[in-house]
Short mmCIF file of C-alpha atoms in Angstrom, two decimals:
data_model
loop_
_atom_site.label_atom_id
_atom_site.label_comp_id
_atom_site.label_asym_id
_atom_site.label_seq_id
_atom_site.Cartn_x
_atom_site.Cartn_y
_atom_site.Cartn_z
CA MET A 1 13.99 -24.75 -15.21
CA ALA A 2 12.38 -25.31 -11.80
CA ILE A 3 8.89 -23.98 -11.25
CA LYS A 4 8.82 -20.90 -9.01
CA THR A 5 5.85 -20.79 -6.65
CA VAL A 6 4.55 -17.31 -5.83
CA LEU A 7 1.95 -16.41 -3.22
CA VAL A 8 0.08 -13.14 -3.82
CA TRP A 9 -2.09 -11.95 -0.96
CA GLN A 10 -4.24 -8.94 -0.12
CA TRP A 11 -6.68 -8.93 2.76
CA GLY A 12 -8.69 -5.78 2.08
CA LYS A 13 -12.42 -6.05 1.48
CA ARG A 14 -12.91 -3.62 -1.38
CA GLY A 15 -11.22 -0.94 -3.41
CA ALA A 16 -7.97 -1.08 -5.33
CA GLY A 17 -6.15 -3.60 -3.13
CA PRO A 18 -7.99 -6.80 -4.11
CA ARG A 19 -8.12 -5.66 -7.75
CA ILE A 20 -4.35 -5.18 -7.81
CA ALA A 21 -3.86 -8.61 -6.25
CA VAL A 22 -6.05 -10.30 -8.87
CA ASP A 23 -4.47 -8.53 -11.85
CA LEU A 24 -0.96 -9.16 -10.51
CA ALA A 25 -1.70 -12.83 -9.86
CA ASN A 26 -3.06 -13.21 -13.39
CA GLY A 27 0.00 -11.47 -14.80
CA LEU A 28 2.34 -13.76 -12.89
CA THR A 29 0.37 -16.82 -13.99
CA ALA A 30 1.07 -15.89 -17.62
CA LEU A 31 4.82 -16.10 -17.02
CA PRO A 32 6.62 -19.33 -17.91
CA ASP A 33 7.73 -21.60 -15.06
CA VAL A 34 5.70 -19.68 -12.46
CA SER A 35 2.97 -21.18 -10.28
CA VAL A 36 0.74 -18.69 -8.46
CA ARG A 37 -1.49 -18.92 -5.42
CA LEU A 38 -3.81 -16.00 -4.62
CA CYS A 39 -5.16 -15.34 -1.13
CA LEU A 40 -7.91 -12.78 -0.48
CA SER A 41 -10.17 -11.83 2.40
CA GLU A 42 -13.26 -14.03 2.50
CA ASP A 43 -15.28 -10.78 2.39
CA ALA A 44 -13.48 -9.30 -0.62
CA GLU A 45 -16.02 -7.64 -2.89
CA ILE A 46 -14.15 -8.75 -6.00
CA LEU A 47 -14.94 -12.41 -5.25
CA HIS A 48 -18.55 -11.68 -6.23
CA SER A 49 -17.83 -9.47 -9.26
CA HIS A 50 -17.23 -10.18 -12.93
CA HIS A 51 -13.51 -9.74 -12.16
CA ALA A 52 -13.62 -12.63 -9.69
CA PRO A 53 -10.53 -14.84 -9.85
CA GLN A 54 -11.07 -18.42 -10.97
CA ASP A 55 -9.33 -19.87 -7.96
CA ALA A 56 -8.40 -18.10 -4.74
CA LEU A 57 -7.72 -19.05 -1.17
CA VAL A 58 -9.79 -17.07 1.31
CA PHE A 59 -8.84 -15.88 4.78
CA LYS A 60 -11.17 -14.81 7.56
CA THR A 61 -10.31 -11.20 8.40
CA TYR A 62 -12.82 -9.06 10.33
CA ARG A 63 -16.08 -7.19 9.89
CA SER A 64 -15.78 -4.49 12.55
CA ALA A 65 -13.25 -2.67 14.70
CA PHE A 66 -13.99 -5.13 17.51
CA GLY A 67 -13.47 -7.99 15.08
CA LEU A 68 -10.08 -6.58 14.11
CA LEU A 69 -9.11 -6.27 17.77
CA GLY A 70 -10.17 -9.86 18.32
CA ARG A 71 -8.01 -11.06 15.45
CA PHE A 72 -4.98 -9.26 16.89
CA LEU A 73 -5.66 -10.84 20.29
CA GLN A 74 -5.53 -14.19 18.49
CA ALA A 75 -2.28 -13.25 16.74
CA PRO A 76 -0.09 -16.05 18.23
CA LEU A 77 -2.62 -18.69 17.17
CA ILE A 78 -3.14 -17.16 13.71
CA ILE A 79 0.60 -16.88 13.06
CA SER A 80 1.14 -20.49 14.15
CA LYS A 81 -1.62 -21.75 11.84
CA LEU A 82 -0.29 -19.71 8.92
CA PHE A 83 3.25 -20.90 9.66
CA LEU A 84 2.21 -24.57 9.57
CA SER A 85 0.26 -23.94 6.37
CA MET A 86 3.33 -22.39 4.76
CA LEU A 87 5.50 -25.35 5.77
CA GLN A 88 3.04 -27.78 4.18
CA ASP A 89 2.93 -25.90 0.87
CA LYS A 90 5.83 -23.47 0.96
CA PRO A 91 6.03 -20.76 -1.71
CA ASP A 92 9.36 -19.48 -2.99
CA ILE A 93 8.28 -15.88 -2.65
CA ALA A 94 5.25 -14.02 -1.28
CA ILE A 95 3.96 -10.65 -2.51
CA CYS A 96 1.68 -8.41 -0.46
CA ALA A 97 -0.24 -6.47 -3.11
CA MET A 98 -1.31 -3.64 -0.77
CA PRO A 99 -0.85 -3.34 3.00
CA ALA A 100 -3.90 -4.05 5.17
CA PRO A 101 -4.17 -4.28 8.97
CA LEU A 102 -3.60 -8.04 9.35
CA ASP A 103 -0.82 -8.44 6.79
CA VAL A 104 1.89 -8.25 9.43
CA LEU A 105 0.63 -11.60 10.80
CA MET A 106 1.03 -13.29 7.42
CA ALA A 107 4.44 -11.67 6.89
CA HIS A 108 5.63 -12.88 10.29
CA ALA A 109 4.53 -16.45 9.51
CA LEU A 110 6.18 -16.33 6.09
CA ARG A 111 9.48 -15.12 7.47
CA ARG A 112 9.43 -17.86 10.13
CA ALA A 113 8.94 -20.36 7.30
CA GLY A 114 11.91 -18.91 5.41
CA VAL A 115 9.86 -17.31 2.63
CA LYS A 116 11.02 -14.04 1.08
CA VAL A 117 8.37 -11.31 1.46
CA VAL A 118 7.85 -8.51 -1.06
CA THR A 119 5.51 -5.65 -0.13
CA ILE A 120 4.03 -3.18 -2.60
CA VAL A 121 3.88 0.08 -0.65
CA HIS A 122 1.38 2.54 -2.10
CA ASP A 123 1.69 5.42 0.38
CA ALA A 124 4.80 6.39 2.31
CA ARG A 125 2.69 8.69 4.48
CA ALA A 126 -1.00 8.61 5.36
CA HIS A 127 -3.10 11.12 3.45
CA PRO A 128 -5.22 13.51 5.57
CA GLY A 129 -8.48 11.84 6.54
CA ASP A 130 -7.64 8.63 4.68
CA GLY A 131 -6.63 5.16 5.82
CA TYR A 132 -7.38 3.43 9.11
CA PRO A 133 -6.19 3.72 12.74
CA LEU A 134 -2.53 2.76 13.25
CA GLN A 135 -2.09 2.45 9.47
CA MET A 136 1.50 3.69 9.36
CA PHE A 137 2.47 1.80 12.54
CA LEU A 138 1.22 -1.48 11.05
CA GLN A 139 2.79 -0.68 7.68
CA LYS A 140 6.17 -0.17 9.33
CA ALA A 141 5.76 -3.50 11.12
CA LEU A 142 5.04 -5.11 7.75
CA ILE A 143 8.03 -3.39 6.17
CA SER A 144 10.27 -4.74 8.93
CA GLN A 145 9.28 -8.28 7.84
CA SER A 146 9.84 -7.58 4.13
CA SER A 147 12.93 -8.32 2.06
CA LEU A 148 12.00 -6.05 -0.86
CA LEU A 149 9.75 -3.00 -1.18
CA VAL A 150 8.05 -2.05 -4.44
CA THR A 151 6.37 1.29 -5.11
CA PHE A 152 4.33 2.63 -8.01
CA SER A 153 6.14 5.98 -8.10
CA GLN A 154 9.63 7.31 -7.51
CA HIS A 155 8.01 9.91 -5.27
CA VAL A 156 6.96 7.22 -2.77
CA ALA A 157 10.25 5.36 -3.17
CA THR A 158 12.24 8.48 -2.32
CA VAL A 159 10.24 9.16 0.84
CA LEU A 160 10.47 5.52 1.93
CA SER A 161 14.22 5.38 1.35
CA GLY A 162 14.66 8.18 3.86
CA ASP A 163 12.89 6.25 6.62
CA THR A 164 15.16 4.54 9.13
CA ILE A 165 13.30 1.24 8.87
CA CYS A 166 13.84 1.14 5.08
CA ARG A 167 17.47 2.21 4.81
CA ARG A 168 18.85 -1.32 4.54
CA LYS A 169 16.07 -2.64 2.35
CA PRO A 170 15.99 -2.41 -1.45
CA VAL A 171 13.21 -0.16 -2.73
CA VAL A 172 12.22 -0.56 -6.39
CA SER A 173 10.00 1.95 -8.20
CA LEU A 174 7.85 0.45 -10.98
CA SER A 175 4.95 1.82 -13.01
CA HIS A 176 1.34 1.18 -12.00
CA PRO A 177 -0.13 -0.91 -14.85
CA PRO A 178 -3.56 -0.03 -16.25
CA PHE A 179 -6.25 -2.21 -14.74
CA VAL A 180 -7.56 -5.11 -16.80
CA GLY A 181 -11.12 -5.04 -18.10
CA THR A 182 -11.88 -1.32 -18.35
CA GLU A 183 -12.06 -1.02 -22.15
CA ALA A 184 -14.60 1.53 -23.42
CA PRO A 185 -15.76 3.36 -26.58
CA PRO A 186 -13.59 6.35 -27.59
CA PRO A 187 -14.08 9.61 -25.65
CA PHE A 188 -16.71 12.01 -27.04
CA SER A 189 -18.20 9.28 -29.26
CA HIS A 190 -21.58 9.78 -27.52
CA GLY A 191 -21.99 13.12 -29.33
CA GLY A 192 -23.31 15.08 -26.36
CA LYS A 193 -21.80 17.57 -23.93
CA PRO A 194 -18.30 16.70 -22.71
CA ARG A 195 -18.46 14.40 -19.71
CA LEU A 196 -16.12 15.06 -16.79
CA LEU A 197 -15.69 12.58 -13.97
CA MET A 198 -14.04 12.72 -10.58
CA PHE A 199 -14.39 9.62 -8.46
CA GLY A 200 -12.74 7.92 -5.53
CA ARG A 201 -12.51 8.84 -1.87
CA LEU A 202 -14.07 12.30 -1.51
CA LEU A 203 -11.58 13.83 0.89
CA PRO A 204 -10.16 17.38 1.13
CA TYR A 205 -6.68 16.43 -0.12
CA LYS A 206 -8.29 15.29 -3.38
CA GLY A 207 -8.78 18.97 -4.26
CA LEU A 208 -12.55 19.16 -4.07
CA ASP A 209 -12.26 22.88 -3.34
CA LEU A 210 -10.05 23.39 -6.39
CA LEU A 211 -12.57 21.61 -8.60
CA ALA A 212 -15.44 23.64 -7.14
CA ASP A 213 -13.59 26.86 -8.00
CA ALA A 214 -12.42 25.63 -11.42
CA LEU A 215 -15.70 24.46 -12.94
CA PRO A 216 -17.43 27.90 -12.97
CA GLN A 217 -14.48 29.23 -14.97
CA LEU A 218 -15.30 26.96 -17.93
CA GLU A 219 -17.07 28.69 -20.80
CA MET A 220 -18.16 25.40 -22.37
CA ARG A 221 -21.17 23.54 -20.98
CA VAL A 222 -20.23 20.15 -19.55
CA ASP A 223 -21.75 17.32 -17.57
CA CYS A 224 -19.70 16.62 -14.47
CA ARG A 225 -20.12 13.76 -12.00
CA VAL A 226 -18.36 13.63 -8.64
CA ILE A 227 -18.77 10.13 -7.24
CA GLY A 228 -17.29 8.38 -4.24
CA LYS A 229 -17.48 8.01 -0.50
CA GLY A 230 -16.47 10.73 1.92
CA PRO A 231 -17.63 12.96 4.78
CA GLN A 232 -20.02 15.76 3.98
CA SER A 233 -18.09 18.99 3.47
CA PRO A 234 -18.61 22.59 2.31
CA GLU A 235 -16.83 21.72 -0.95
CA LEU A 236 -19.24 18.88 -1.72
CA LEU A 237 -22.20 21.11 -0.89
CA GLN A 238 -20.80 23.77 -3.21
CA LEU A 239 -20.34 21.25 -6.01
CA SER A 240 -23.80 19.75 -5.56
CA GLY A 241 -25.35 23.21 -5.98
CA MET A 242 -23.73 23.85 -9.35
CA ARG A 243 -25.46 23.57 -12.69
CA ASP A 244 -24.58 20.42 -14.64
CA VAL A 245 -22.77 18.89 -11.65
CA ILE A 246 -24.04 15.74 -9.92
CA VAL A 247 -22.52 14.63 -6.61
CA GLU A 248 -23.08 11.02 -5.54
CA ASN A 249 -21.62 10.44 -2.09
CA ARG A 250 -21.55 6.65 -2.05
CA TRP A 251 -19.29 3.66 -2.42
CA VAL A 252 -18.84 2.57 -6.05
CA PRO A 253 -19.22 -1.23 -6.35
CA GLU A 254 -16.56 -3.18 -8.24
CA ASP A 255 -18.83 -4.06 -11.15
CA GLU A 256 -19.82 -0.41 -11.70
CA LEU A 257 -16.29 0.87 -12.20
CA SER A 258 -16.00 -0.11 -15.87
CA ARG A 259 -19.35 1.51 -16.71
CA LEU A 260 -18.31 4.67 -14.90
CA ILE A 261 -15.08 4.91 -16.87
CA ALA A 262 -16.96 4.24 -20.11
CA TRP A 263 -19.38 7.10 -19.33
CA ALA A 264 -16.61 9.67 -18.94
CA ASP A 265 -14.63 11.53 -21.58
CA VAL A 266 -12.20 13.10 -19.12
CA LEU A 267 -11.11 11.94 -15.69
CA LEU A 268 -10.29 14.76 -13.27
CA LEU A 269 -7.55 14.40 -10.65
CA PRO A 270 -7.35 17.89 -9.08
CA TYR A 271 -5.40 16.58 -6.10
CA ARG A 272 -3.44 18.67 -3.61
CA GLU A 273 -1.19 15.69 -2.85
CA ALA A 274 -0.87 12.17 -4.22
CA SER A 275 1.32 9.10 -4.20
CA GLN A 276 -0.06 7.80 -7.49
CA SER A 277 -3.56 7.18 -8.79
CA GLY A 278 -5.25 3.82 -9.18
CA VAL A 279 -8.24 5.67 -10.62
CA GLY A 280 -5.87 7.17 -13.17
CA ALA A 281 -4.66 3.68 -14.08
CA MET A 282 -8.26 2.73 -14.79
CA ALA A 283 -8.69 5.80 -17.00
CA VAL A 284 -5.61 4.89 -19.03
CA ALA A 285 -6.90 1.34 -19.48
CA GLY A 286 -10.21 2.74 -20.73
CA GLY A 287 -8.60 5.18 -23.17
CA ARG A 288 -9.93 8.23 -21.30
CA TYR A 289 -8.40 11.70 -21.24
CA VAL A 290 -6.95 12.78 -17.90
CA VAL A 291 -6.44 16.19 -16.31
CA ALA A 292 -4.18 15.84 -13.27
CA THR A 293 -2.34 18.22 -11.00
CA ASN A 294 1.43 18.12 -11.02
CA VAL A 295 1.83 16.83 -7.45
CA GLY A 296 3.46 13.81 -5.82
CA GLY A 297 3.63 10.79 -8.10
CA LEU A 298 1.04 12.05 -10.60
CA SER A 299 3.62 13.88 -12.70
CA GLU A 300 5.66 10.73 -13.38
CA GLN A 301 2.53 8.59 -13.82
CA PHE A 302 1.09 10.80 -16.56
CA SER A 303 4.02 12.77 -18.01
CA GLY A 304 4.45 10.28 -20.86
CA HIS A 305 0.76 9.70 -21.50
CA ALA A 306 -0.45 11.34 -24.72
CA GLN A 307 -4.03 11.76 -23.50
CA ALA A 308 -3.14 13.34 -20.16
CA MET A 309 -2.68 17.00 -19.33
CA LEU A 310 -0.79 18.07 -16.20
CA CYS A 311 -1.34 21.41 -14.50
CA GLU A 312 -0.53 23.24 -11.30
CA PRO A 313 -2.70 22.59 -8.22
CA ASP A 314 -4.78 25.77 -8.39
CA SER A 315 -8.26 26.36 -9.73
CA MET A 316 -7.27 28.61 -12.64
CA SER A 317 -4.66 26.15 -13.93
CA ILE A 318 -7.15 23.29 -13.66
CA ALA A 319 -9.81 25.26 -15.55
CA ILE A 320 -7.34 26.22 -18.28
CA ALA A 321 -6.16 22.61 -18.65
CA ILE A 322 -9.74 21.31 -18.94
CA ALA A 323 -10.63 24.00 -21.50
CA GLN A 324 -7.52 23.35 -23.58
CA LEU A 325 -8.19 19.64 -23.63
CA LEU A 326 -11.85 20.05 -24.57
CA ASN A 327 -11.12 22.61 -27.29
CA ALA A 328 -8.26 20.64 -28.84
CA PRO A 329 -8.18 17.06 -27.56
CA PRO A 330 -4.96 15.22 -28.41
CA PRO A 331 -5.23 12.26 -30.78
CA ILE A 332 -6.54 9.12 -29.14
CA ALA A 333 -3.65 6.80 -28.40
CA PRO A 334 -3.91 3.02 -28.78
CA VAL A 335 -5.36 1.43 -25.66
CA PRO A 336 -2.54 -0.33 -23.79
CA ASP A 337 -2.48 -4.10 -23.38
CA SER A 338 -3.30 -4.22 -19.68
CA ALA A 339 -2.74 -7.96 -19.31
CA LYS A 340 0.77 -7.71 -20.73
CA ALA A 341 1.52 -4.72 -18.49
CA TRP A 342 0.68 -6.76 -15.38
CA GLN A 343 2.71 -9.65 -16.73
CA ALA A 344 5.68 -7.30 -17.16
CA LEU A 345 5.21 -5.96 -13.62
CA GLY A 346 5.23 -9.49 -12.24
CA GLN A 347 8.43 -10.31 -14.10
CA LYS A 348 10.14 -7.16 -12.84
CA ILE A 349 9.18 -7.94 -9.24
CA LEU A 350 10.50 -11.49 -9.50
CA SER A 351 13.72 -10.28 -11.10
CA ALA A 352 14.24 -7.67 -8.38
CA ALA A 353 13.58 -10.26 -5.66
CA ASP A 354 16.16 -12.76 -6.98
#
């Protein structure tokens, strides 16, 4: 059988995007008769972490809004250089692991070179306060250059399928694999108070107000950490003033994520809306319990997970779900084989693209 060459690229600097690209590239590499090239931003945080890929191409992106504007002004030159590079070492298929501002330039060059482009679309609509300027405009431009769209929830796939630009493009919904390298001791093995964790972008749609109203309803003493980057808000001030609650408004470096998951017994996802949760995928990989609201793609992501409890997006339901889980935690399920899950995802994407 001929070797299939796959290019995986993601030009974000930090967060889930580069991590998804690395885990997907590693999963594809494990497949027989598949050769993988990985391309990341030269400023990607993961390149300097313990999850750093062994071999990756790097691309100069930008370091400021003015830098991004400058790169777009150079678009014809960048596309031409990428096009010539693709002709010299042409992949059979290219996968964009998560849309970023400059991806449309790569996709345009790939299509000119006759390479099939697959884009993993994480959000069909921008979440309030999240993303970057022109995010959806640039995503639609990327979609227009793509032959196949992959989502991590049927919720996102359904919304995308209703968009005019997607109606003639196949949209495949696949499960978000648990991230590799987040193994941890069993929950509650520390012997102290239950440890609750909410982390990620600290934005209103993440249900910070619901969490602030839910925690005082708990009769059991807990330690709760709310960690991530976001604008100061009344909800964060309310949370920071509560007993046994610590708010850390900061970016969480790549190498700290595993330790953070290992600290927690229960991950809290009290979201008001969601496409799916990369944080939740980390919790599953680490064998943590999860309390998530039944919104967007969270219901399908966690409905079959033995250590997850779904509830309605209101403070009373969240408090009840946390209390029920702490009082009678379900049996700990075997930790999934994350590497095999990414390998399976890679195989499904290649099969759908054929």
